[in-house]
Amino acid sequence: MERIFGARSVAIVGVSDRPNNLGRYILQNLIDWKYEGRIYCVNPKGGEVLGHRLYTSVSELPEAVDLAVLIIPAQVVPEVVEECGRRGITRVAIPAGGFEEFGGDGFSHRDRLIEAARRYGIRFVGPNCLTVINAHTGLCLPFVPMPPDLPRGGVSIVAQSGGIGLDFLARLKDQNTGFAKFVSMGNKTDLDEVDFLSYLGEDPETRVICMYLEDVQRGREFLRAAQQIEKPILVYKANVEPLARQSARSHTAALANDDSVLEGAFRQAGIIRVRSLAELAGYAKVFSLPPLRGNRVALVSPTGGILVLASDQCARRCFTFPPLPPSLVADIQSRLRAGVINISNPVDLGDVHDADARVYIIDRLLEQDFIDGIIMLLIARFSSDEVSTGGIHSLRKNIIPDLAELVRKHHKPIVFSLMATSEVRIRARYTVDFPIFDDAEEAVDAAAVLRDYSLRRVGSAC
């Protein structure tokens, strides 16, 4: 697998100088992403594209590259795979469609592909997919333009659908959550979710594994692989309804599995199952916080109504609100402006209008041994420059960077929600290396996911 994601040389077969050529998009991505390895291009007509010589065949390449990308018609893929094998190339990515998902001759193309690959010990990604990205080396092989400013980080994505994978990358960018590895599996005729899960479980650059699956063919192997991985694994399993199953068959030739069996397997393996792409992206970022080692939280907001709403969600998620000792209550009350709010937990900061006072109170709460973490909810006004000017809820200072510093100081999580326009939230996310959630319920649910994973790691339960 490292020969794929860590490829030090790549050959693109099927690239031309036509502006709309899909192979040209792959080459442009490698250039834009500043790929660190050697790039070769292959086209029977020869010539040049984007400053790169076009070799007329795989056999003509000056070396046996680590990875060949075949963006050519399905009917000629098997013979080019044969040629790769004769040249000593044993790793291939096949974005081309027209195989079993297409029906008819597609099954013959698939069988010939498998036969050629097995003859030479070739392992391959695809076909019918966007193949792979390694964000940290610049290996970017989708046949669509990929913006090189996508944040780099520790979330890795395995998606059976290329379109879903791209949507997930866009969601991560909006969250300012960086990714490490990306793979679009397509028909997964050879390498599948078990292979990629096992690799990412050992990959030092991957801290969180996110998967979008339409089917799982090797259920027992998948379960065993997940059980051996000490990283959060989040799975969005689609293709669970009869109409969806028919759609998936026409999309990637996937066959649906018994959903109740998968549910039990996921639970045994400690896999976190999500029900939407929004949840997948939202929960992925919560693991950048320290562990939440218990149910005891302080719920904090300057708005009483939001505290009521969030309290209900906390109750559904088995959180508890430890009472605050009189000395801490007195300390907090000394920071109030009018003294019209009784301080308890949940903590209503509606009468604390000084930014530094709010930070001080959060600091004091995190100091308490009986507090495992904080769920904090703030509201911003509608102005698009709200965060950059520091005007969160009438404060004269943007306190989000201070909250991030308190997380590092106490090594306890603050699961933070900023209720504002999407423009304000996105801008806020790019000011800190700190997860910011959209609303109260999402923050509470993410805190529960973090708690459940943290407790499993130490052999406890909610």
GROMACS .gro file of C-alpha atoms in nm:
model
  462
    1MET     CA    1   0.000   0.000   0.000
    2GLU     CA    2   0.289   0.237   0.070
    3ARG     CA    3   0.394   0.200  -0.294
    4ILE     CA    4   0.063   0.372  -0.378
    5PHE     CA    5   0.029   0.650  -0.120
    6GLY     CA    6   0.404   0.697  -0.087
    7ALA     CA    7   0.478   0.666  -0.459
    8ARG     CA    8   0.802   0.840  -0.551
    9SER     CA    9   0.734   0.815  -0.925
   10VAL     CA   10   0.409   0.824  -1.121
   11ALA     CA   11   0.320   0.753  -1.484
   12ILE     CA   12  -0.006   0.896  -1.625
   13VAL     CA   13  -0.122   0.681  -1.918
   14GLY     CA   14  -0.372   0.859  -2.142
   15VAL     CA   15  -0.266   1.221  -2.095
   16SER     CA   16  -0.271   1.461  -2.390
   17ASP     CA   17  -0.236   1.833  -2.454
   18ARG     CA   18  -0.610   1.880  -2.516
   19PRO     CA   19  -0.745   2.131  -2.259
   20ASN     CA   20  -1.032   1.902  -2.149
   21ASN     CA   21  -0.825   1.582  -2.136
   22LEU     CA   22  -0.881   1.405  -1.803
   23GLY     CA   23  -0.520   1.291  -1.782
   24ARG     CA   24  -0.413   1.652  -1.823
   25TYR     CA   25  -0.621   1.740  -1.515
   26ILE     CA   26  -0.432   1.473  -1.318
   27LEU     CA   27  -0.099   1.615  -1.434
   28GLN     CA   28  -0.209   1.968  -1.346
   29ASN     CA   29  -0.311   1.852  -0.999
   30LEU     CA   30   0.032   1.700  -0.942
   31ILE     CA   31   0.195   2.025  -1.050
   32ASP     CA   32  -0.037   2.245  -0.843
   33TRP     CA   33   0.002   2.026  -0.534
   34LYS     CA   34   0.383   2.034  -0.575
   35TYR     CA   35   0.415   1.657  -0.594
   36GLU     CA   36   0.756   1.558  -0.463
   37GLY     CA   37   0.817   1.261  -0.696
   38ARG     CA   38   0.900   1.205  -1.063
   39ILE     CA   39   0.622   1.237  -1.321
   40TYR     CA   40   0.605   1.060  -1.658
   41CYS     CA   41   0.330   1.092  -1.918
   42VAL     CA   42   0.229   0.834  -2.180
   43ASN     CA   43   0.041   0.883  -2.509
   44PRO     CA   44   0.093   0.672  -2.826
   45LYS     CA   45   0.110   0.990  -3.035
   46GLY     CA   46   0.405   1.130  -2.840
   47GLY     CA   47   0.468   1.504  -2.804
   48GLU     CA   48   0.462   1.717  -2.491
   49VAL     CA   49   0.210   1.843  -2.236
   50LEU     CA   50   0.264   2.107  -1.966
   51GLY     CA   51   0.638   2.079  -2.007
   52HIS     CA   52   0.642   1.698  -1.979
   53ARG     CA   53   0.749   1.464  -2.257
   54LEU     CA   54   0.489   1.217  -2.378
   55TYR     CA   55   0.635   0.867  -2.398
   56THR     CA   56   0.466   0.653  -2.660
   57SER     CA   57   0.420   0.348  -2.436
   58VAL     CA   58   0.468   0.217  -2.085
   59SER     CA   59   0.752   0.002  -2.217
   60GLU     CA   60   0.940   0.317  -2.322
   61LEU     CA   61   0.944   0.465  -1.969
   62PRO     CA   62   1.297   0.511  -1.832
   63GLU     CA   63   1.211   0.333  -1.505
   64ALA     CA   64   0.955   0.101  -1.350
   65VAL     CA   65   0.751   0.367  -1.171
   66ASP     CA   66   0.598   0.307  -0.830
   67LEU     CA   67   0.247   0.385  -0.957
   68ALA     CA   68   0.080   0.395  -1.299
   69VAL     CA   69  -0.250   0.583  -1.345
   70LEU     CA   70  -0.458   0.451  -1.636
   71ILE     CA   71  -0.706   0.712  -1.762
   72ILE     CA   72  -0.787   0.521  -2.082
   73PRO     CA   73  -1.093   0.336  -2.222
   74ALA     CA   74  -1.196   0.025  -2.030
   75GLN     CA   75  -1.141  -0.210  -2.323
   76VAL     CA   76  -0.768  -0.133  -2.342
   77VAL     CA   77  -0.702  -0.126  -1.967
   78PRO     CA   78  -0.626  -0.502  -1.943
   79GLU     CA   79  -0.357  -0.492  -2.214
   80VAL     CA   80  -0.193  -0.184  -2.059
   81VAL     CA   81  -0.196  -0.359  -1.721
   82GLU     CA   82  -0.016  -0.647  -1.895
   83GLU     CA   83   0.238  -0.399  -2.029
   84CYS     CA   84   0.285  -0.254  -1.680
   85GLY     CA   85   0.352  -0.602  -1.547
   86ARG     CA   86   0.614  -0.671  -1.812
   87ARG     CA   87   0.780  -0.336  -1.727
   88GLY     CA   88   0.794  -0.428  -1.358
   89ILE     CA   89   0.519  -0.187  -1.243
   90THR     CA   90   0.315  -0.355  -0.970
   91ARG     CA   91   0.089  -0.074  -0.843
   92VAL     CA   92  -0.183   0.077  -1.059
   93ALA     CA   93  -0.468   0.328  -1.013
   94ILE     CA   94  -0.757   0.293  -1.257
   95PRO     CA   95  -1.000   0.587  -1.264
   96ALA     CA   96  -1.153   0.465  -1.593
   97GLY     CA   97  -1.515   0.349  -1.587
   98GLY     CA   98  -1.692   0.101  -1.814
   99PHE     CA   99  -1.644  -0.220  -1.616
  100GLU     CA  100  -1.900  -0.425  -1.420
  101GLU     CA  101  -2.096  -0.113  -1.322
  102PHE     CA  102  -2.163  -0.062  -1.695
  103GLY     CA  103  -2.285  -0.416  -1.762
  104GLY     CA  104  -2.251  -0.596  -2.096
  105ASP     CA  105  -1.890  -0.606  -2.212
  106GLY     CA  106  -1.791  -0.441  -1.884
  107PHE     CA  107  -1.785  -0.780  -1.712
  108SER     CA  108  -1.544  -0.912  -1.973
  109HIS     CA  109  -1.319  -0.607  -1.928
  110ARG     CA  110  -1.322  -0.669  -1.551
  111ASP     CA  111  -1.234  -1.037  -1.585
  112ARG     CA  112  -0.948  -0.964  -1.824
  113LEU     CA  113  -0.821  -0.692  -1.589
  114ILE     CA  114  -0.820  -0.929  -1.291
  115GLU     CA  115  -0.644  -1.199  -1.491
  116ALA     CA  116  -0.370  -0.963  -1.609
  117ALA     CA  117  -0.318  -0.816  -1.261
  118ARG     CA  118  -0.290  -1.156  -1.096
  119ARG     CA  119  -0.046  -1.280  -1.357
  120TYR     CA  120   0.204  -1.009  -1.261
  121GLY     CA  121   0.121  -0.962  -0.892
  122ILE     CA  122  -0.027  -0.616  -0.955
  123ARG     CA  123  -0.247  -0.450  -0.692
  124PHE     CA  124  -0.475  -0.170  -0.803
  125VAL     CA  125  -0.723   0.096  -0.691
  126GLY     CA  126  -1.056   0.107  -0.873
  127PRO     CA  127  -1.167   0.100  -1.142
  128ASN     CA  128  -1.437   0.366  -1.182
  129CYS     CA  129  -1.309   0.606  -0.915
  130LEU     CA  130  -1.107   0.919  -0.836
  131THR     CA  131  -0.821   0.706  -0.693
  132VAL     CA  132  -0.601   0.865  -0.423
  133ILE     CA  133  -0.451   1.177  -0.266
  134ASN     CA  134  -0.165   1.200  -0.017
  135ALA     CA  135  -0.198   1.556   0.114
  136HIS     CA  136   0.146   1.553   0.271
  137THR     CA  137   0.344   1.458  -0.044
  138GLY     CA  138   0.129   1.627  -0.309
  139LEU     CA  139   0.026   1.299  -0.473
  140CYS     CA  140  -0.310   1.418  -0.609
  141LEU     CA  141  -0.459   1.189  -0.875
  142PRO     CA  142  -0.830   1.274  -0.923
  143PHE     CA  143  -0.921   1.358  -1.283
  144VAL     CA  144  -1.098   1.678  -1.176
  145PRO     CA  145  -0.925   2.001  -1.069
  146MET     CA  146  -0.846   1.990  -0.698
  147PRO     CA  147  -0.778   2.317  -0.510
  148PRO     CA  148  -0.430   2.291  -0.357
  149ASP     CA  149  -0.531   2.502  -0.056
  150LEU     CA  150  -0.728   2.220   0.110
  151PRO     CA  151  -0.608   2.207   0.473
  152ARG     CA  152  -0.356   1.934   0.559
  153GLY     CA  153  -0.402   1.744   0.881
  154GLY     CA  154  -0.484   1.406   1.033
  155VAL     CA  155  -0.825   1.300   0.897
  156SER     CA  156  -0.815   1.030   0.629
  157ILE     CA  157  -1.110   0.951   0.403
  158VAL     CA  158  -1.212   0.624   0.236
  159ALA     CA  159  -1.512   0.669   0.006
  160GLN     CA  160  -1.678   0.421  -0.224
  161SER     CA  161  -1.816   0.715  -0.423
  162GLY     CA  162  -1.587   0.978  -0.571
  163GLY     CA  163  -1.856   1.246  -0.559
  164ILE     CA  164  -1.926   1.177  -0.192
  165GLY     CA  165  -1.554   1.189  -0.122
  166LEU     CA  166  -1.520   1.531  -0.287
  167ASP     CA  167  -1.820   1.660  -0.093
  168PHE     CA  168  -1.658   1.541   0.230
  169LEU     CA  169  -1.333   1.721   0.144
  170ALA     CA  170  -1.530   2.040   0.085
  171ARG     CA  171  -1.700   2.000   0.423
  172LEU     CA  172  -1.364   1.952   0.593
  173LYS     CA  173  -1.235   2.269   0.428
  174ASP     CA  174  -1.533   2.465   0.561
  175GLN     CA  175  -1.452   2.325   0.905
  176ASN     CA  176  -1.080   2.411   0.865
  177THR     CA  177  -1.013   2.044   0.939
  178GLY     CA  178  -0.708   1.908   0.761
  179PHE     CA  179  -0.687   1.573   0.585
  180ALA     CA  180  -0.399   1.331   0.539
  181LYS     CA  181  -0.504   1.063   0.289
  182PHE     CA  182  -0.799   1.032   0.050
  183VAL     CA  183  -0.909   0.729  -0.147
  184SER     CA  184  -1.205   0.683  -0.379
  185MET     CA  185  -1.243   0.304  -0.419
  186GLY     CA  186  -1.507   0.284  -0.694
  187ASN     CA  187  -1.577  -0.078  -0.787
  188LYS     CA  188  -1.299  -0.196  -0.548
  189THR     CA  189  -1.232  -0.488  -0.780
  190ASP     CA  190  -0.900  -0.548  -0.604
  191LEU     CA  191  -0.816  -0.325  -0.306
  192ASP     CA  192  -1.117  -0.266  -0.082
  193GLU     CA  193  -1.219  -0.106   0.247
  194VAL     CA  194  -1.041  -0.375   0.452
  195ASP     CA  195  -0.710  -0.307   0.279
  196PHE     CA  196  -0.737   0.070   0.315
  197LEU     CA  197  -0.861   0.052   0.676
  198SER     CA  198  -0.568  -0.169   0.774
  199TYR     CA  199  -0.319   0.064   0.606
  200LEU     CA  200  -0.460   0.382   0.760
  201GLY     CA  201  -0.466   0.216   1.100
  202GLU     CA  202  -0.085   0.194   1.079
  203ASP     CA  203  -0.029   0.524   0.896
  204PRO     CA  204   0.144   0.771   1.133
  205GLU     CA  205  -0.008   1.073   0.955
  206THR     CA  206  -0.366   0.948   1.004
  207ARG     CA  207  -0.529   1.025   1.340
  208VAL     CA  208  -0.897   0.980   1.247
  209ILE     CA  209  -1.041   0.745   0.981
  210CYS     CA  210  -1.367   0.841   0.806
  211MET     CA  211  -1.540   0.600   0.569
  212TYR     CA  212  -1.835   0.620   0.330
  213LEU     CA  213  -1.943   0.267   0.236
  214GLU     CA  214  -2.221   0.135   0.018
  215ASP     CA  215  -2.140  -0.228   0.089
  216VAL     CA  216  -1.894  -0.438   0.288
  217GLN     CA  217  -1.807  -0.764   0.115
  218ARG     CA  218  -1.553  -0.899   0.367
  219GLY     CA  219  -1.742  -0.833   0.686
  220ARG     CA  220  -1.539  -1.052   0.923
  221GLU     CA  221  -1.206  -0.919   0.795
  222PHE     CA  222  -1.336  -0.564   0.824
  223LEU     CA  223  -1.440  -0.625   1.185
  224ARG     CA  224  -1.105  -0.780   1.276
  225ALA     CA  225  -0.913  -0.495   1.114
  226ALA     CA  226  -1.118  -0.233   1.301
  227GLN     CA  227  -1.073  -0.409   1.637
  228GLN     CA  228  -0.695  -0.387   1.602
  229ILE     CA  229  -0.689  -0.012   1.534
  230GLU     CA  230  -0.650   0.233   1.821
  231LYS     CA  231  -0.782   0.533   1.629
  232PRO     CA  232  -1.135   0.672   1.593
  233ILE     CA  233  -1.312   0.505   1.299
  234LEU     CA  234  -1.626   0.681   1.177
  235VAL     CA  235  -1.843   0.508   0.917
  236TYR     CA  236  -2.137   0.639   0.716
  237LYS     CA  237  -2.302   0.324   0.580
  238ALA     CA  238  -2.539   0.404   0.294
  239ASN     CA  239  -2.734   0.166   0.071
  240VAL     CA  240  -2.961   0.039   0.349
  241GLU     CA  241  -3.304   0.085   0.188
  242PRO     CA  242  -3.440  -0.118  -0.108
  243LEU     CA  243  -3.448   0.175  -0.352
  244ALA     CA  244  -3.099   0.281  -0.247
  245ARG     CA  245  -2.970  -0.069  -0.308
  246GLN     CA  246  -3.084  -0.062  -0.668
  247SER     CA  247  -2.919   0.280  -0.713
  248ALA     CA  248  -2.592   0.151  -0.569
  249ARG     CA  249  -2.589  -0.148  -0.803
  250SER     CA  250  -2.612   0.085  -1.101
  251HIS     CA  251  -2.346   0.314  -0.953
  252THR     CA  252  -2.059   0.087  -0.850
  253ALA     CA  253  -2.202  -0.261  -0.889
  254ALA     CA  254  -2.224  -0.275  -0.507
  255LEU     CA  255  -2.435  -0.533  -0.331
  256ALA     CA  256  -2.611  -0.433  -0.011
  257ASN     CA  257  -2.547  -0.610   0.317
  258ASP     CA  258  -2.779  -0.694   0.605
  259ASP     CA  259  -2.783  -0.363   0.791
  260SER     CA  260  -2.865  -0.512   1.130
  261VAL     CA  261  -2.565  -0.743   1.105
  262LEU     CA  262  -2.340  -0.450   1.017
  263GLU     CA  263  -2.479  -0.246   1.307
  264GLY     CA  264  -2.383  -0.518   1.553
  265ALA     CA  265  -2.041  -0.564   1.396
  266PHE     CA  266  -1.969  -0.193   1.411
  267ARG     CA  267  -2.064  -0.180   1.776
  268GLN     CA  268  -1.841  -0.477   1.865
  269ALA     CA  269  -1.544  -0.323   1.686
  270GLY     CA  270  -1.591   0.018   1.847
  271ILE     CA  271  -1.672   0.179   1.512
  272ILE     CA  272  -1.862   0.508   1.539
  273ARG     CA  273  -2.157   0.494   1.302
  274VAL     CA  274  -2.293   0.823   1.168
  275ARG     CA  275  -2.615   0.891   0.979
  276SER     CA  276  -2.517   1.180   0.751
  277LEU     CA  277  -2.221   1.342   0.580
  278ALA     CA  278  -2.266   1.643   0.807
  279GLU     CA  279  -2.221   1.419   1.111
  280LEU     CA  280  -1.920   1.250   0.951
  281ALA     CA  281  -1.742   1.582   0.897
  282GLY     CA  282  -1.857   1.728   1.228
  283TYR     CA  283  -1.753   1.438   1.444
  284ALA     CA  284  -1.417   1.399   1.266
  285LYS     CA  285  -1.295   1.731   1.404
  286VAL     CA  286  -1.389   1.667   1.769
  287PHE     CA  287  -1.098   1.423   1.805
  288SER     CA  288  -0.851   1.710   1.783
  289LEU     CA  289  -0.959   1.787   2.141
  290PRO     CA  290  -0.822   1.611   2.452
  291PRO     CA  291  -1.015   1.306   2.576
  292LEU     CA  292  -1.344   1.355   2.760
  293ARG     CA  293  -1.302   1.100   3.037
  294GLY     CA  294  -1.644   1.112   3.198
  295ASN     CA  295  -2.003   1.238   3.193
  296ARG     CA  296  -1.949   1.535   3.425
  297VAL     CA  297  -1.959   1.860   3.230
  298ALA     CA  298  -2.013   2.227   3.283
  299LEU     CA  299  -2.262   2.365   3.030
  300VAL     CA  300  -2.193   2.734   2.968
  301SER     CA  301  -2.374   3.001   2.767
  302PRO     CA  302  -2.471   3.368   2.797
  303THR     CA  303  -2.823   3.284   2.678
  304GLY     CA  304  -3.068   3.105   2.905
  305GLY     CA  305  -3.286   2.966   2.627
  306ILE     CA  306  -2.992   2.793   2.462
  307LEU     CA  307  -2.896   2.645   2.799
  308VAL     CA  308  -3.242   2.490   2.829
  309LEU     CA  309  -3.224   2.344   2.478
  310ALA     CA  310  -2.871   2.211   2.531
  311SER     CA  311  -2.959   2.072   2.874
  312ASP     CA  312  -3.227   1.854   2.716
  313GLN     CA  313  -2.975   1.720   2.465
  314CYS     CA  314  -2.721   1.661   2.741
  315ALA     CA  315  -2.976   1.455   2.931
  316ARG     CA  316  -3.045   1.244   2.622
  317ARG     CA  317  -2.670   1.187   2.592
  318CYS     CA  318  -2.622   1.085   2.960
  319PHE     CA  319  -2.424   1.392   3.068
  320THR     CA  320  -2.448   1.520   3.424
  321PHE     CA  321  -2.399   1.871   3.567
  322PRO     CA  322  -2.205   1.856   3.896
  323PRO     CA  323  -2.310   2.130   4.141
  324LEU     CA  324  -2.058   2.408   4.190
  325PRO     CA  325  -1.912   2.457   4.539
  326PRO     CA  326  -2.005   2.782   4.721
  327SER     CA  327  -1.652   2.924   4.690
  328LEU     CA  328  -1.657   2.888   4.311
  329VAL     CA  329  -2.009   3.033   4.291
  330ALA     CA  330  -1.898   3.334   4.492
  331ASP     CA  331  -1.596   3.384   4.265
  332ILE     CA  332  -1.814   3.375   3.954
  333GLN     CA  333  -2.075   3.607   4.108
  334SER     CA  334  -1.804   3.862   4.175
  335ARG     CA  335  -1.765   3.891   3.798
  336LEU     CA  336  -2.133   3.964   3.731
  337ARG     CA  337  -2.238   4.309   3.619
  338ALA     CA  338  -2.583   4.347   3.778
  339GLY     CA  339  -2.607   4.042   4.002
  340VAL     CA  340  -2.944   3.940   3.859
  341ILE     CA  341  -2.856   3.579   3.774
  342ASN     CA  342  -2.820   3.292   4.019
  343ILE     CA  343  -2.507   3.097   3.931
  344SER     CA  344  -2.529   2.720   3.911
  345ASN     CA  345  -2.445   2.446   3.662
  346PRO     CA  346  -2.552   2.489   3.378
  347VAL     CA  347  -2.372   2.824   3.398
  348ASP     CA  348  -2.559   3.127   3.264
  349LEU     CA  349  -2.307   3.401   3.176
  350GLY     CA  350  -2.570   3.644   3.051
  351ASP     CA  351  -2.468   3.896   3.317
  352VAL     CA  352  -2.093   3.868   3.242
  353HIS     CA  353  -2.015   4.121   2.969
  354ASP     CA  354  -1.640   4.144   3.006
  355ALA     CA  355  -1.445   3.915   2.772
  356ASP     CA  356  -1.160   3.848   3.012
  357ALA     CA  357  -1.406   3.770   3.291
  358ARG     CA  358  -1.568   3.500   3.077
  359VAL     CA  359  -1.228   3.348   3.002
  360TYR     CA  360  -1.142   3.359   3.373
  361ILE     CA  361  -1.463   3.173   3.464
  362ILE     CA  362  -1.397   2.900   3.206
  363ASP     CA  363  -1.044   2.868   3.344
  364ARG     CA  364  -1.179   2.822   3.698
  365LEU     CA  365  -1.430   2.563   3.584
  366LEU     CA  366  -1.165   2.357   3.406
  367GLU     CA  367  -0.953   2.362   3.723
  368GLN     CA  368  -1.214   2.159   3.910
  369ASP     CA  369  -1.144   1.787   3.943
  370PHE     CA  370  -1.516   1.710   3.926
  371ILE     CA  371  -1.547   1.868   3.579
  372ASP     CA  372  -1.444   1.638   3.290
  373GLY     CA  373  -1.496   1.903   3.025
  374ILE     CA  374  -1.700   2.202   2.914
  375ILE     CA  375  -1.970   2.243   2.651
  376MET     CA  376  -1.978   2.615   2.567
  377LEU     CA  377  -2.231   2.794   2.345
  378LEU     CA  378  -2.189   3.149   2.216
  379ILE     CA  379  -2.385   3.367   1.976
  380ALA     CA  380  -2.236   3.614   1.728
  381ARG     CA  381  -2.412   3.902   1.561
  382PHE     CA  382  -2.478   3.900   1.187
  383SER     CA  383  -2.188   4.122   1.081
  384SER     CA  384  -1.949   3.943   0.843
  385ASP     CA  385  -1.647   4.092   1.023
  386GLU     CA  386  -1.781   3.991   1.364
  387VAL     CA  387  -1.504   3.752   1.459
  388SER     CA  388  -1.212   3.943   1.313
  389THR     CA  389  -1.310   4.256   1.508
  390GLY     CA  390  -1.378   4.059   1.826
  391GLY     CA  391  -1.745   4.142   1.862
  392ILE     CA  392  -1.878   3.805   1.974
  393HIS     CA  393  -2.201   3.867   2.166
  394SER     CA  394  -2.115   4.231   2.243
  395LEU     CA  395  -1.770   4.144   2.374
  396ARG     CA  396  -1.483   4.379   2.296
  397LYS     CA  397  -1.252   4.084   2.236
  398ASN     CA  398  -1.262   3.760   2.039
  399ILE     CA  399  -1.220   3.501   2.315
  400ILE     CA  400  -1.200   3.190   2.094
  401PRO     CA  401  -0.816   3.189   2.084
  402ASP     CA  402  -0.819   3.216   2.465
  403LEU     CA  403  -1.049   2.913   2.485
  404ALA     CA  404  -0.811   2.716   2.265
  405GLU     CA  405  -0.526   2.807   2.497
  406LEU     CA  406  -0.726   2.689   2.801
  407VAL     CA  407  -0.777   2.351   2.634
  408ARG     CA  408  -0.400   2.317   2.600
  409LYS     CA  409  -0.342   2.443   2.955
  410HIS     CA  410  -0.579   2.199   3.129
  411HIS     CA  411  -0.577   1.914   2.876
  412LYS     CA  412  -0.953   1.900   2.902
  413PRO     CA  413  -1.194   1.958   2.614
  414ILE     CA  414  -1.407   2.263   2.551
  415VAL     CA  415  -1.665   2.153   2.296
  416PHE     CA  416  -1.756   2.491   2.153
  417SER     CA  417  -2.049   2.603   1.941
  418LEU     CA  418  -2.070   2.943   1.773
  419MET     CA  419  -2.424   3.016   1.661
  420ALA     CA  420  -2.387   3.265   1.378
  421THR     CA  421  -2.410   3.296   1.003
  422SER     CA  422  -2.204   3.040   0.811
  423GLU     CA  423  -1.976   3.320   0.692
  424VAL     CA  424  -1.895   3.423   1.047
  425ARG     CA  425  -1.838   3.063   1.159
  426ILE     CA  426  -1.608   2.981   0.868
  427ARG     CA  427  -1.406   3.294   0.935
  428ALA     CA  428  -1.383   3.204   1.303
  429ARG     CA  429  -1.259   2.854   1.222
  430TYR     CA  430  -0.968   2.995   1.027
  431THR     CA  431  -0.851   3.203   1.325
  432VAL     CA  432  -0.779   2.904   1.551
  433ASP     CA  433  -0.671   2.541   1.546
  434PHE     CA  434  -0.979   2.455   1.748
  435PRO     CA  435  -1.306   2.284   1.645
  436ILE     CA  436  -1.613   2.509   1.625
  437PHE     CA  437  -1.957   2.351   1.592
  438ASP     CA  438  -2.264   2.495   1.424
  439ASP     CA  439  -2.529   2.462   1.694
  440ALA     CA  440  -2.597   2.342   2.047
  441GLU     CA  441  -2.726   1.996   1.958
  442GLU     CA  442  -2.430   1.924   1.731
  443ALA     CA  443  -2.186   2.029   2.003
  444VAL     CA  444  -2.352   1.805   2.263
  445ASP     CA  445  -2.366   1.509   2.022
  446ALA     CA  446  -1.999   1.557   1.931
  447ALA     CA  447  -1.908   1.571   2.299
  448ALA     CA  448  -2.091   1.241   2.349
  449VAL     CA  449  -1.898   1.081   2.064
  450LEU     CA  450  -1.570   1.204   2.213
  451ARG     CA  451  -1.669   1.079   2.560
  452ASP     CA  452  -1.776   0.734   2.438
  453TYR     CA  453  -1.454   0.687   2.244
  454SER     CA  454  -1.241   0.814   2.534
  455LEU     CA  455  -1.409   0.578   2.780
  456ARG     CA  456  -1.375   0.279   2.548
  457ARG     CA  457  -1.002   0.345   2.530
  458VAL     CA  458  -0.977   0.299   2.907
  459GLY     CA  459  -1.226   0.009   2.928
  460SER     CA  460  -1.511   0.208   3.083
  461ALA     CA  461  -1.862   0.278   2.961
  462CYS     CA  462  -2.113   0.561   2.967
   0.00000   0.00000   0.00000
